mmCIF file with all atom_site columns, C-alpha atoms and ligand atoms in Angstrom:
data_model
loop_
_atom_site.group_PDB
_atom_site.id
_atom_site.type_symbol
_atom_site.label_atom_id
_atom_site.label_alt_id
_atom_site.label_comp_id
_atom_site.label_asym_id
_atom_site.label_entity_id
_atom_site.label_seq_id
_atom_site.pdbx_PDB_ins_code
_atom_site.Cartn_x
_atom_site.Cartn_y
_atom_site.Cartn_z
_atom_site.occupancy
_atom_site.B_iso_or_equiv
_atom_site.pdbx_formal_charge
_atom_site.auth_seq_id
_atom_site.auth_comp_id
_atom_site.auth_asym_id
_atom_site.auth_atom_id
_atom_site.pdbx_PDB_model_num
ATOM   1   C  CA  . UNK A 1 1   ? -16.187 31.990 65.502 1.00 0.00 ? 30  UNK A CA  1
ATOM   2   C  CA  . UNK A 1 2   ? -15.270 34.450 62.655 1.00 0.00 ? 31  UNK A CA  1
ATOM   3   C  CA  . UNK A 1 3   ? -15.789 38.329 63.286 1.00 0.00 ? 32  UNK A CA  1
ATOM   4   C  CA  . UNK A 1 4   ? -16.351 39.456 60.118 1.00 0.00 ? 33  UNK A CA  1
ATOM   5   C  CA  . UNK A 1 5   ? -19.028 40.826 59.306 1.00 0.00 ? 34  UNK A CA  1
ATOM   6   C  CA  . UNK A 1 6   ? -20.768 38.879 56.353 1.00 0.00 ? 35  UNK A CA  1
ATOM   7   C  CA  . UNK A 1 7   ? -22.561 40.785 53.630 1.00 0.00 ? 36  UNK A CA  1
ATOM   8   C  CA  . UNK A 1 8   ? -24.546 39.523 50.612 1.00 0.00 ? 37  UNK A CA  1
ATOM   9   C  CA  . UNK A 1 9   ? -23.259 39.877 47.781 1.00 0.00 ? 38  UNK A CA  1
ATOM   10  C  CA  . UNK A 1 10  ? -25.827 38.651 45.234 1.00 0.00 ? 39  UNK A CA  1
ATOM   11  C  CA  . UNK A 1 11  ? -25.760 36.792 41.915 1.00 0.00 ? 40  UNK A CA  1
ATOM   12  C  CA  . UNK A 1 12  ? -26.796 39.105 39.278 1.00 0.00 ? 41  UNK A CA  1
ATOM   13  C  CA  . UNK A 1 13  ? -26.899 38.061 35.170 1.00 0.00 ? 42  UNK A CA  1
ATOM   14  C  CA  . UNK A 1 14  ? -27.777 40.955 32.885 1.00 0.00 ? 43  UNK A CA  1
ATOM   15  C  CA  . UNK A 1 15  ? -28.653 39.961 29.351 1.00 0.00 ? 44  UNK A CA  1
ATOM   16  C  CA  . UNK A 1 16  ? -27.246 43.032 27.718 1.00 0.00 ? 45  UNK A CA  1
ATOM   17  C  CA  . UNK A 1 17  ? -28.065 43.864 23.657 1.00 0.00 ? 46  UNK A CA  1
ATOM   18  C  CA  . UNK A 1 18  ? -25.051 44.415 21.627 1.00 0.00 ? 47  UNK A CA  1
ATOM   19  C  CA  . UNK A 1 19  ? -26.578 47.379 20.376 1.00 0.00 ? 48  UNK A CA  1
ATOM   20  C  CA  . UNK A 1 20  ? -26.794 49.253 23.114 1.00 0.00 ? 49  UNK A CA  1
ATOM   21  C  CA  . UNK A 1 21  ? -26.440 48.115 27.056 1.00 0.00 ? 50  UNK A CA  1
ATOM   22  C  CA  . UNK A 1 22  ? -23.389 45.681 26.148 1.00 0.00 ? 51  UNK A CA  1
ATOM   23  C  CA  . UNK A 1 23  ? -21.830 48.451 24.532 1.00 0.00 ? 52  UNK A CA  1
ATOM   24  C  CA  . UNK A 1 24  ? -22.235 50.872 27.489 1.00 0.00 ? 53  UNK A CA  1
ATOM   25  C  CA  . UNK A 1 25  ? -21.370 48.703 30.024 1.00 0.00 ? 54  UNK A CA  1
ATOM   26  C  CA  . UNK A 1 26  ? -17.688 48.852 27.258 1.00 0.00 ? 55  UNK A CA  1
ATOM   27  C  CA  . UNK A 1 27  ? -17.593 52.382 27.959 1.00 0.00 ? 56  UNK A CA  1
ATOM   28  C  CA  . UNK A 1 28  ? -18.108 51.998 31.315 1.00 0.00 ? 57  UNK A CA  1
ATOM   29  C  CA  . UNK A 1 29  ? -15.225 49.505 31.405 1.00 0.00 ? 58  UNK A CA  1
ATOM   30  C  CA  . UNK A 1 30  ? -13.330 51.799 29.349 1.00 0.00 ? 59  UNK A CA  1
ATOM   31  C  CA  . UNK A 1 31  ? -13.491 54.935 30.974 1.00 0.00 ? 60  UNK A CA  1
ATOM   32  C  CA  . UNK A 1 32  ? -12.848 53.245 34.569 1.00 0.00 ? 61  UNK A CA  1
ATOM   33  C  CA  . UNK A 1 33  ? -16.667 53.912 35.897 1.00 0.00 ? 62  UNK A CA  1
ATOM   34  C  CA  . UNK A 1 34  ? -16.947 50.915 38.679 1.00 0.00 ? 63  UNK A CA  1
ATOM   35  C  CA  . UNK A 1 35  ? -19.889 48.988 38.984 1.00 0.00 ? 64  UNK A CA  1
ATOM   36  C  CA  . UNK A 1 36  ? -20.879 45.847 40.993 1.00 0.00 ? 65  UNK A CA  1
ATOM   37  C  CA  . UNK A 1 37  ? -18.750 42.687 39.786 1.00 0.00 ? 66  UNK A CA  1
ATOM   38  C  CA  . UNK A 1 38  ? -21.356 40.736 40.941 1.00 0.00 ? 67  UNK A CA  1
ATOM   39  C  CA  . UNK A 1 39  ? -23.417 41.449 37.233 1.00 0.00 ? 68  UNK A CA  1
ATOM   40  C  CA  . UNK A 1 40  ? -22.492 38.522 35.257 1.00 0.00 ? 69  UNK A CA  1
ATOM   41  C  CA  . UNK A 1 41  ? -22.895 40.116 31.112 1.00 0.00 ? 70  UNK A CA  1
ATOM   42  C  CA  . UNK A 1 42  ? -24.260 37.922 28.919 1.00 0.00 ? 71  UNK A CA  1
ATOM   43  C  CA  . UNK A 1 43  ? -23.942 39.704 25.855 1.00 0.00 ? 72  UNK A CA  1
ATOM   44  C  CA  . UNK A 1 44  ? -27.153 39.573 23.117 1.00 0.00 ? 73  UNK A CA  1
ATOM   45  C  CA  . UNK A 1 45  ? -27.894 40.198 19.283 1.00 0.00 ? 74  UNK A CA  1
ATOM   46  C  CA  . UNK A 1 46  ? -30.987 41.633 20.554 1.00 0.00 ? 75  UNK A CA  1
ATOM   47  C  CA  . UNK A 1 47  ? -33.275 41.365 23.973 1.00 0.00 ? 76  UNK A CA  1
ATOM   48  C  CA  . UNK A 1 48  ? -36.292 40.442 21.702 1.00 0.00 ? 77  UNK A CA  1
ATOM   49  C  CA  . UNK A 1 49  ? -33.838 36.676 21.778 1.00 0.00 ? 78  UNK A CA  1
ATOM   50  C  CA  . UNK A 1 50  ? -34.023 36.819 25.583 1.00 0.00 ? 79  UNK A CA  1
ATOM   51  C  CA  . UNK A 1 51  ? -37.308 33.868 26.586 1.00 0.00 ? 80  UNK A CA  1
ATOM   52  C  CA  . UNK A 1 52  ? -38.959 34.078 30.092 1.00 0.00 ? 81  UNK A CA  1
ATOM   53  C  CA  . UNK A 1 53  ? -37.266 30.435 30.665 1.00 0.00 ? 82  UNK A CA  1
ATOM   54  C  CA  . UNK A 1 54  ? -34.222 32.129 29.545 1.00 0.00 ? 83  UNK A CA  1
ATOM   55  C  CA  . UNK A 1 55  ? -35.016 34.165 32.488 1.00 0.00 ? 84  UNK A CA  1
ATOM   56  C  CA  . UNK A 1 56  ? -36.511 31.946 35.026 1.00 0.00 ? 85  UNK A CA  1
ATOM   57  C  CA  . UNK A 1 57  ? -33.588 29.312 34.377 1.00 0.00 ? 86  UNK A CA  1
ATOM   58  C  CA  . UNK A 1 58  ? -31.131 31.857 35.420 1.00 0.00 ? 87  UNK A CA  1
ATOM   59  C  CA  . UNK A 1 59  ? -32.941 32.187 38.320 1.00 0.00 ? 88  UNK A CA  1
ATOM   60  C  CA  . UNK A 1 60  ? -33.316 28.627 38.669 1.00 0.00 ? 89  UNK A CA  1
ATOM   61  C  CA  . UNK A 1 61  ? -30.231 28.449 38.458 1.00 0.00 ? 90  UNK A CA  1
ATOM   62  C  CA  . UNK A 1 62  ? -29.567 29.995 41.211 1.00 0.00 ? 91  UNK A CA  1
ATOM   63  C  CA  . UNK A 1 63  ? -29.260 33.916 40.267 1.00 0.00 ? 92  UNK A CA  1
ATOM   64  C  CA  . UNK A 1 64  ? -30.979 36.348 43.371 1.00 0.00 ? 93  UNK A CA  1
ATOM   65  C  CA  . UNK A 1 65  ? -31.515 38.581 40.084 1.00 0.00 ? 94  UNK A CA  1
ATOM   66  C  CA  . UNK A 1 66  ? -32.331 39.637 36.557 1.00 0.00 ? 95  UNK A CA  1
ATOM   67  C  CA  . UNK A 1 67  ? -32.043 42.191 33.867 1.00 0.00 ? 96  UNK A CA  1
ATOM   68  C  CA  . UNK A 1 68  ? -32.734 42.373 30.588 1.00 0.00 ? 97  UNK A CA  1
ATOM   69  C  CA  . UNK A 1 69  ? -30.933 45.555 29.474 1.00 0.00 ? 98  UNK A CA  1
ATOM   70  C  CA  . UNK A 1 70  ? -31.868 46.651 25.207 1.00 0.00 ? 99  UNK A CA  1
ATOM   71  C  CA  . UNK A 1 71  ? -32.368 49.722 23.357 1.00 0.00 ? 100 UNK A CA  1
ATOM   72  C  CA  . UNK A 1 72  ? -34.560 52.630 24.144 1.00 0.00 ? 101 UNK A CA  1
ATOM   73  C  CA  . UNK A 1 73  ? -37.484 52.474 22.915 1.00 0.00 ? 102 UNK A CA  1
ATOM   74  C  CA  . UNK A 1 74  ? -38.174 52.871 19.859 1.00 0.00 ? 103 UNK A CA  1
ATOM   75  C  CA  . UNK A 1 75  ? -34.357 52.332 18.461 1.00 0.00 ? 104 UNK A CA  1
ATOM   76  C  CA  . UNK A 1 76  ? -33.885 48.765 18.618 1.00 0.00 ? 105 UNK A CA  1
ATOM   77  C  CA  . UNK A 1 77  ? -32.331 47.919 15.733 1.00 0.00 ? 106 UNK A CA  1
ATOM   78  C  CA  . UNK A 1 78  ? -34.711 44.957 14.845 1.00 0.00 ? 107 UNK A CA  1
ATOM   79  C  CA  . UNK A 1 79  ? -37.588 46.881 15.532 1.00 0.00 ? 108 UNK A CA  1
ATOM   80  C  CA  . UNK A 1 80  ? -39.889 45.861 18.433 1.00 0.00 ? 109 UNK A CA  1
ATOM   81  C  CA  . UNK A 1 81  ? -37.268 43.447 20.024 1.00 0.00 ? 110 UNK A CA  1
ATOM   82  C  CA  . UNK A 1 82  ? -37.343 45.900 23.779 1.00 0.00 ? 111 UNK A CA  1
ATOM   83  C  CA  . UNK A 1 83  ? -40.164 46.053 23.405 1.00 0.00 ? 112 UNK A CA  1
ATOM   84  C  CA  . UNK A 1 84  ? -40.806 42.077 23.299 1.00 0.00 ? 113 UNK A CA  1
ATOM   85  C  CA  . UNK A 1 85  ? -38.725 41.624 25.869 1.00 0.00 ? 114 UNK A CA  1
ATOM   86  C  CA  . UNK A 1 86  ? -40.396 44.439 28.110 1.00 0.00 ? 115 UNK A CA  1
ATOM   87  C  CA  . UNK A 1 87  ? -43.911 42.192 27.790 1.00 0.00 ? 116 UNK A CA  1
ATOM   88  C  CA  . UNK A 1 88  ? -41.470 39.456 28.854 1.00 0.00 ? 117 UNK A CA  1
ATOM   89  C  CA  . UNK A 1 89  ? -39.553 40.345 32.026 1.00 0.00 ? 118 UNK A CA  1
ATOM   90  C  CA  . UNK A 1 90  ? -43.233 42.281 32.683 1.00 0.00 ? 119 UNK A CA  1
ATOM   91  C  CA  . UNK A 1 91  ? -44.472 38.314 32.610 1.00 0.00 ? 120 UNK A CA  1
ATOM   92  C  CA  . UNK A 1 92  ? -41.636 37.100 34.612 1.00 0.00 ? 121 UNK A CA  1
ATOM   93  C  CA  . UNK A 1 93  ? -42.404 39.580 37.048 1.00 0.00 ? 122 UNK A CA  1
ATOM   94  C  CA  . UNK A 1 94  ? -45.594 38.330 37.316 1.00 0.00 ? 123 UNK A CA  1
ATOM   95  C  CA  . UNK A 1 95  ? -45.146 34.518 37.949 1.00 0.00 ? 124 UNK A CA  1
ATOM   96  C  CA  . UNK A 1 96  ? -42.137 35.165 40.230 1.00 0.00 ? 125 UNK A CA  1
ATOM   97  C  CA  . UNK A 1 97  ? -45.218 37.189 42.295 1.00 0.00 ? 126 UNK A CA  1
ATOM   98  C  CA  . UNK A 1 98  ? -47.404 34.538 41.968 1.00 0.00 ? 127 UNK A CA  1
ATOM   99  C  CA  . UNK A 1 99  ? -44.874 31.771 43.117 1.00 0.00 ? 128 UNK A CA  1
ATOM   100 C  CA  . UNK A 1 100 ? -44.241 34.141 46.068 1.00 0.00 ? 129 UNK A CA  1
ATOM   101 C  CA  . UNK A 1 101 ? -41.258 35.363 45.058 1.00 0.00 ? 130 UNK A CA  1
ATOM   102 C  CA  . UNK A 1 102 ? -40.109 39.390 45.079 1.00 0.00 ? 131 UNK A CA  1
ATOM   103 C  CA  . UNK A 1 103 ? -40.886 40.723 41.192 1.00 0.00 ? 132 UNK A CA  1
ATOM   104 C  CA  . UNK A 1 104 ? -37.729 42.926 41.439 1.00 0.00 ? 133 UNK A CA  1
ATOM   105 C  CA  . UNK A 1 105 ? -35.771 40.026 40.830 1.00 0.00 ? 134 UNK A CA  1
ATOM   106 C  CA  . UNK A 1 106 ? -36.425 40.467 37.560 1.00 0.00 ? 135 UNK A CA  1
ATOM   107 C  CA  . UNK A 1 107 ? -35.951 44.183 35.488 1.00 0.00 ? 136 UNK A CA  1
ATOM   108 C  CA  . UNK A 1 108 ? -35.856 45.982 31.910 1.00 0.00 ? 137 UNK A CA  1
ATOM   109 C  CA  . UNK A 1 109 ? -33.567 48.040 31.450 1.00 0.00 ? 138 UNK A CA  1
ATOM   110 C  CA  . UNK A 1 110 ? -33.595 50.456 28.781 1.00 0.00 ? 139 UNK A CA  1
ATOM   111 C  CA  . UNK A 1 111 ? -30.347 52.253 27.604 1.00 0.00 ? 140 UNK A CA  1
ATOM   112 C  CA  . UNK A 1 112 ? -28.389 53.625 24.836 1.00 0.00 ? 141 UNK A CA  1
ATOM   113 C  CA  . UNK A 1 113 ? -24.392 52.590 23.725 1.00 0.00 ? 142 UNK A CA  1
ATOM   114 C  CA  . UNK A 1 114 ? -23.456 55.989 24.709 1.00 0.00 ? 143 UNK A CA  1
ATOM   115 C  CA  . UNK A 1 115 ? -25.340 55.538 28.334 1.00 0.00 ? 144 UNK A CA  1
ATOM   116 C  CA  . UNK A 1 116 ? -21.871 54.551 30.221 1.00 0.00 ? 145 UNK A CA  1
ATOM   117 C  CA  . UNK A 1 117 ? -22.425 56.296 33.008 1.00 0.00 ? 146 UNK A CA  1
ATOM   118 C  CA  . UNK A 1 118 ? -26.123 55.695 33.383 1.00 0.00 ? 147 UNK A CA  1
ATOM   119 C  CA  . UNK A 1 119 ? -25.247 51.599 33.061 1.00 0.00 ? 148 UNK A CA  1
ATOM   120 C  CA  . UNK A 1 120 ? -23.486 51.842 35.654 1.00 0.00 ? 149 UNK A CA  1
ATOM   121 C  CA  . UNK A 1 121 ? -26.193 53.819 37.842 1.00 0.00 ? 150 UNK A CA  1
ATOM   122 C  CA  . UNK A 1 122 ? -28.501 51.553 37.109 1.00 0.00 ? 151 UNK A CA  1
ATOM   123 C  CA  . UNK A 1 123 ? -26.854 47.640 37.158 1.00 0.00 ? 152 UNK A CA  1
ATOM   124 C  CA  . UNK A 1 124 ? -25.662 49.780 40.419 1.00 0.00 ? 153 UNK A CA  1
ATOM   125 C  CA  . UNK A 1 125 ? -29.354 50.448 41.622 1.00 0.00 ? 154 UNK A CA  1
ATOM   126 C  CA  . UNK A 1 126 ? -30.953 47.067 40.463 1.00 0.00 ? 155 UNK A CA  1
ATOM   127 C  CA  . UNK A 1 127 ? -27.770 45.194 42.745 1.00 0.00 ? 156 UNK A CA  1
ATOM   128 C  CA  . UNK A 1 128 ? -28.457 46.890 45.699 1.00 0.00 ? 157 UNK A CA  1
ATOM   129 C  CA  . UNK A 1 129 ? -32.582 46.585 45.409 1.00 0.00 ? 158 UNK A CA  1
ATOM   130 C  CA  . UNK A 1 130 ? -30.942 42.552 45.199 1.00 0.00 ? 159 UNK A CA  1
ATOM   131 C  CA  . UNK A 1 131 ? -29.381 43.608 48.120 1.00 0.00 ? 160 UNK A CA  1
ATOM   132 C  CA  . UNK A 1 132 ? -31.814 45.033 50.443 1.00 0.00 ? 161 UNK A CA  1
ATOM   133 C  CA  . UNK A 1 133 ? -34.340 42.120 49.001 1.00 0.00 ? 162 UNK A CA  1
ATOM   134 C  CA  . UNK A 1 134 ? -30.907 38.949 50.441 1.00 0.00 ? 163 UNK A CA  1
ATOM   135 C  CA  . UNK A 1 135 ? -30.593 35.779 48.780 1.00 0.00 ? 164 UNK A CA  1
ATOM   136 C  CA  . UNK A 1 136 ? -33.165 34.321 46.829 1.00 0.00 ? 165 UNK A CA  1
ATOM   137 C  CA  . UNK A 1 137 ? -34.690 31.087 47.852 1.00 0.00 ? 166 UNK A CA  1
ATOM   138 C  CA  . UNK A 1 138 ? -34.198 29.672 44.728 1.00 0.00 ? 167 UNK A CA  1
ATOM   139 C  CA  . UNK A 1 139 ? -30.616 29.199 45.409 1.00 0.00 ? 168 UNK A CA  1
ATOM   140 C  CA  . UNK A 1 140 ? -30.653 27.474 48.185 1.00 0.00 ? 169 UNK A CA  1
ATOM   141 C  CA  . UNK A 1 141 ? -28.340 29.709 50.006 1.00 0.00 ? 170 UNK A CA  1
ATOM   142 C  CA  . UNK A 1 142 ? -28.518 31.956 52.998 1.00 0.00 ? 171 UNK A CA  1
ATOM   143 C  CA  . UNK A 1 143 ? -26.382 35.504 53.059 1.00 0.00 ? 172 UNK A CA  1
ATOM   144 C  CA  . UNK A 1 144 ? -23.720 33.456 55.455 1.00 0.00 ? 173 UNK A CA  1
ATOM   145 C  CA  . UNK A 1 145 ? -23.447 30.152 54.073 1.00 0.00 ? 174 UNK A CA  1
ATOM   146 C  CA  . UNK A 1 146 ? -22.722 31.706 50.566 1.00 0.00 ? 175 UNK A CA  1
ATOM   147 C  CA  . UNK A 1 147 ? -20.271 34.828 52.077 1.00 0.00 ? 176 UNK A CA  1
ATOM   148 C  CA  . UNK A 1 148 ? -18.846 31.949 53.901 1.00 0.00 ? 177 UNK A CA  1
ATOM   149 C  CA  . UNK A 1 149 ? -18.352 29.207 50.616 1.00 0.00 ? 178 UNK A CA  1
ATOM   150 C  CA  . UNK A 1 150 ? -16.720 32.451 49.051 1.00 0.00 ? 179 UNK A CA  1
ATOM   151 C  CA  . UNK A 1 151 ? -14.336 32.835 52.225 1.00 0.00 ? 180 UNK A CA  1
HETATM 152 FE FE1 . FES B 2 .   ? -30.984 46.228 20.793 1.00 0.00 ? 224 FES B FE1 1
HETATM 153 FE FE2 . FES B 2 .   ? -33.487 45.058 19.857 1.00 0.00 ? 224 FES B FE2 1
HETATM 154 S  S1  . FES B 2 .   ? -31.221 45.378 19.014 1.00 0.00 ? 224 FES B S1  1
HETATM 155 S  S2  . FES B 2 .   ? -33.537 46.009 22.306 1.00 0.00 ? 224 FES B S2  1
#
């Protein structure tokens, strides 16, 4: 029997707009700021390109949480991409509730390219939220099986 403490390390996907959140992540990395390695960043031309099915697909394929990170309100390079993204994330949150999952597994984040430290704060908070929720039932894993499979 193993004596090590088993901790849940969630799989979190972040769809990041290249004009803001992706650049903020880059800034954080360049500044040697630490953020959870469990975040899988996917660069998007704009969060307006992220649709409901992509978010649900990530959750279906085992992500414990999905963030959509776009420009600050009123600063989307495609005018209303981040507004549409927020509506889609809200819709996904409603769908998650409908099927009995925690709505907190989806989150919209708004950030500018200059906000590297804020990016770290936001994604760390999201990962901590997901950790508190535990593994997604859709992942088919428990916290113990996931940890063991990574050992
Ligand atoms: Fe960043 Fe649209 S260009 S969210």
